[in-house]
Coordinates of C-alpha atoms in Angstrom, one line a residue:
X1 CA -27.0 2.7 8.9
X2 CA -24.1 2.3 11.4
X3 CA -24.6 -1.5 11.2
X4 CA -24.5 -1.4 7.4
X5 CA -21.2 0.6 7.5
X6 CA -19.7 -1.8 10.1
X7 CA -20.6 -4.7 7.8
X8 CA -19.0 -3.1 4.8
X9 CA -15.8 -2.3 6.7
X10 CA -15.6 -5.7 8.4
X11 CA -16.2 -7.5 5.1
X12 CA -13.6 -5.5 3.4
X13 CA -11.1 -6.0 6.2
X14 CA -11.6 -9.7 6.0
X15 CA -11.3 -9.7 2.2
X16 CA -8.1 -7.6 2.4
X17 CA -6.5 -9.9 5.0
X18 CA -7.4 -13.0 3.0
X19 CA -6.3 -11.7 -0.4
X20 CA -3.7 -9.1 0.6
X21 CA -5.5 -6.7 -1.8
X22 CA -3.8 -3.2 -1.8
X23 CA -5.5 0.1 -2.2
X24 CA -4.0 0.5 -5.6
X25 CA -5.8 -2.7 -6.7
X26 CA -9.2 -1.7 -5.4
X27 CA -11.9 -0.2 -7.7
X28 CA -12.1 3.6 -7.3
X29 CA -15.7 3.4 -6.2
X30 CA -14.8 1.0 -3.3
X31 CA -11.9 3.2 -2.2
X32 CA -14.1 6.3 -2.2
X33 CA -16.8 4.5 -0.2
X34 CA -14.4 3.3 2.5
X35 CA -12.6 6.7 2.7
X36 CA -15.9 8.4 3.1
X37 CA -16.7 6.2 6.1
X38 CA -13.3 6.7 7.6
X39 CA -13.6 10.5 7.3
X40 CA -16.7 10.4 9.6
X41 CA -15.1 11.4 13.0
X42 CA -18.2 10.2 14.8
X43 CA -17.9 6.7 13.3
X44 CA -16.8 4.0 15.8
X45 CA -15.4 1.0 13.9
X46 CA -16.3 -2.5 15.0
X47 CA -14.0 -4.5 17.2
X48 CA -11.0 -5.7 15.3
X49 CA -11.4 -3.1 12.5
X50 CA -9.9 -0.1 14.4
X51 CA -6.4 -0.3 12.8
X52 CA -7.9 -0.7 9.3
X53 CA -10.2 2.3 9.7
X54 CA -7.3 4.4 11.2
X55 CA -5.2 3.4 8.2
X56 CA -8.0 4.5 5.9
X57 CA -8.1 7.9 7.7
X58 CA -4.4 8.4 7.2
X59 CA -4.8 7.5 3.5
X60 CA -7.7 10.0 3.3
X61 CA -5.6 12.7 5.0
X62 CA -2.7 12.1 2.6
X63 CA -4.9 12.1 -0.4
X64 CA -6.5 15.4 0.7
X65 CA -3.1 16.9 1.1
X66 CA -1.9 15.8 -2.3
X67 CA -5.1 17.0 -3.9
X68 CA -4.7 20.4 -2.2
X69 CA -1.1 20.7 -3.4
X70 CA -2.1 19.8 -6.9
X71 CA -4.8 22.5 -6.8
X72 CA -2.3 25.1 -5.5
X73 CA 0.2 24.0 -8.2
X74 CA -2.4 24.3 -10.9
X75 CA -3.4 27.8 -9.7
X76 CA 0.2 28.9 -9.5
X77 CA 0.8 27.7 -13.1
X78 CA -2.3 29.5 -14.3
X79 CA -1.1 32.7 -12.6
X80 CA 2.4 32.2 -14.1
X81 CA 0.9 31.9 -17.6
X82 CA -1.2 35.1 -17.1
X83 CA 1.9 37.0 -15.9
X84 CA 4.0 35.7 -18.8
X85 CA 1.4 36.7 -21.3
X86 CA 1.1 40.2 -19.8
X87 CA 4.9 40.5 -19.7
X88 CA 5.3 39.4 -23.3
X89 CA 2.6 41.9 -24.4
X90 CA 4.3 44.7 -22.5
X91 CA 7.7 43.9 -23.9
X92 CA 6.3 44.0 -27.5
X93 CA 4.7 47.3 -26.8
X94 CA 7.9 48.8 -25.3
X95 CA 9.9 47.5 -28.3
X96 CA 7.4 49.1 -30.8
X97 CA 7.5 52.4 -28.8
X98 CA 11.3 52.4 -28.9
X99 CA 11.4 52.0 -32.6
X100 CA 8.7 54.6 -33.2
X101 CA 10.5 57.1 -31.0
X102 CA 13.8 56.5 -32.8
X103 CA 12.2 56.9 -36.3
X104 CA 10.6 60.2 -35.3
X105 CA 14.0 61.8 -35.3
X106 CA 14.5 60.7 -38.9
X107 CA 11.2 62.3 -39.9
X108 CA 12.5 65.5 -38.3
X109 CA 15.5 65.5 -40.7
X110 CA 13.1 65.1 -43.6
X111 CA 11.1 68.0 -42.4
X112 CA 14.2 70.2 -42.1
X113 CA 15.2 69.3 -45.7
X114 CA 11.7 70.1 -47.0
X115 CA 11.9 73.5 -45.4
X116 CA 14.7 74.6 -47.7
X117 CA 13.8 77.1 -50.4
X118 CA 13.8 75.2 -53.7
X119 CA 14.7 78.3 -55.5
X120 CA 17.9 78.9 -53.6
X121 CA 18.9 75.3 -52.6
X122 CA 21.9 74.0 -54.4
X123 CA 22.6 70.5 -55.6
X124 CA 25.3 70.2 -53.0
X125 CA 22.9 71.2 -50.2
X126 CA 20.3 68.6 -51.4
X127 CA 22.9 65.9 -51.6
X128 CA 24.2 66.9 -48.2
X129 CA 20.7 66.7 -46.7
X130 CA 20.1 63.3 -48.1
X131 CA 23.5 62.1 -46.7
X132 CA 22.7 63.5 -43.3
X133 CA 19.3 61.7 -43.3
X134 CA 20.9 58.4 -44.4
X135 CA 23.5 58.7 -41.6
X136 CA 20.8 59.4 -39.0
X137 CA 18.7 56.5 -40.2
X138 CA 21.7 54.2 -40.0
X139 CA 22.5 55.5 -36.5
X140 CA 18.9 54.8 -35.4
X141 CA 19.0 51.3 -36.9
X142 CA 22.3 50.7 -35.1
X143 CA 20.7 51.5 -31.7
X144 CA 18.3 48.6 -32.4
X145 CA 21.1 46.2 -33.3
X146 CA 20.9 46.6 -37.1
X147 CA 24.3 46.8 -38.9
X148 CA 25.1 47.3 -42.6
X149 CA 27.0 44.7 -44.6
X150 CA 28.9 46.4 -47.4
X151 CA 31.6 44.0 -48.7
X152 CA 34.5 45.7 -50.5
X153 CA 36.1 44.9 -53.8
X154 CA 38.0 41.6 -53.6
X155 CA 36.1 40.3 -50.6
X156 CA 35.5 36.5 -50.8
X157 CA 31.9 35.8 -51.8
X158 CA 29.9 34.3 -49.0
X159 CA 26.4 33.0 -50.0
X160 CA 25.3 33.4 -46.4
X161 CA 25.9 37.1 -46.5
X162 CA 25.9 38.0 -50.2
X163 CA 23.4 37.6 -53.1
X164 CA 25.1 37.3 -56.5
X165 CA 23.2 39.5 -59.0
X166 CA 25.6 38.5 -61.8
X167 CA 29.0 37.1 -62.6
X168 CA 31.4 39.0 -64.7
X169 CA 35.1 39.0 -65.7
X170 CA 36.7 42.0 -64.0
X171 CA 40.3 42.9 -64.6
X172 CA 42.3 42.9 -61.4
X173 CA 39.7 41.0 -59.3
X174 CA 40.2 37.4 -58.4
X175 CA 37.4 35.0 -59.6
X176 CA 35.1 34.1 -56.8
X177 CA 35.5 37.4 -55.0
X178 CA 33.2 40.4 -55.1
X179 CA 33.8 42.9 -57.9
X180 CA 31.1 45.4 -56.9
X181 CA 28.5 45.9 -54.1
X182 CA 25.3 47.1 -55.7
X183 CA 23.3 47.3 -52.5
X184 CA 24.4 46.8 -48.9
X185 CA 22.9 44.0 -46.8
X186 CA 21.7 44.3 -43.2
X187 CA 22.0 42.2 -40.1
X188 CA 19.9 42.2 -36.9
X189 CA 22.4 41.0 -34.3
X190 CA 23.7 37.7 -35.7
X191 CA 20.7 37.3 -38.1
X192 CA 21.0 38.2 -41.7
X193 CA 17.8 40.1 -42.6
X194 CA 18.9 41.0 -46.1
X195 CA 22.1 39.9 -47.9
X196 CA 24.2 42.4 -49.8
X197 CA 23.5 42.4 -53.5
X198 CA 26.8 42.0 -55.4
X199 CA 28.6 41.3 -58.6
X200 CA 30.9 38.3 -58.4
X201 CA 34.1 38.2 -60.5
X202 CA 34.4 35.1 -62.7
X203 CA 37.3 33.5 -64.6
X204 CA 38.1 34.6 -68.1
X205 CA 37.3 32.4 -71.1
X206 CA 40.7 30.7 -70.9
X207 CA 39.9 29.6 -67.3
X208 CA 42.4 31.9 -65.7
X209 CA 41.8 34.8 -63.4
X210 CA 42.5 38.3 -64.3
X211 CA 44.6 38.9 -61.2

């Protein structure tokens, strides 16, 4: 077996010297075969092939180090993916919990309103209760970055923030501006989640505004 290995190493050394063949140009099977021989610490290369075998051993060592680093990198990446997935799931759960806790206070206000005696409650009290609940709900939404968009009369119409329900000639309101806000819009941070529903003033039949 030793003579056979010596022959393969000697033949390849001679071929390499004659053709200047590089490791990159060798078939993978040949490289693996030679590296396997070089890894055998008990193997004594034939005379004249010592430098070649030593070079192969260095190549084998370098390749082992690169492969080990690749394995560590792959393992680190898999661990990172797992941690990222867990962190994302926990963040979503915390966000849902925060919203739920905030909304519970609004439910408390509804419960308070429902405890009123319907026989003695006045219209003013009912309206006041509804206003209080609305204010609390807006406060809760505000803690989560939600703000209301309620354009006033005469505000320039912005299709990115307003939805035109109708166009109408309105005395004292410039065409192209908002005559009435029917329903407020809402933003989450800088994102419009619902535009304000508005009536837009239009020009009169003669083409002039009613300003």
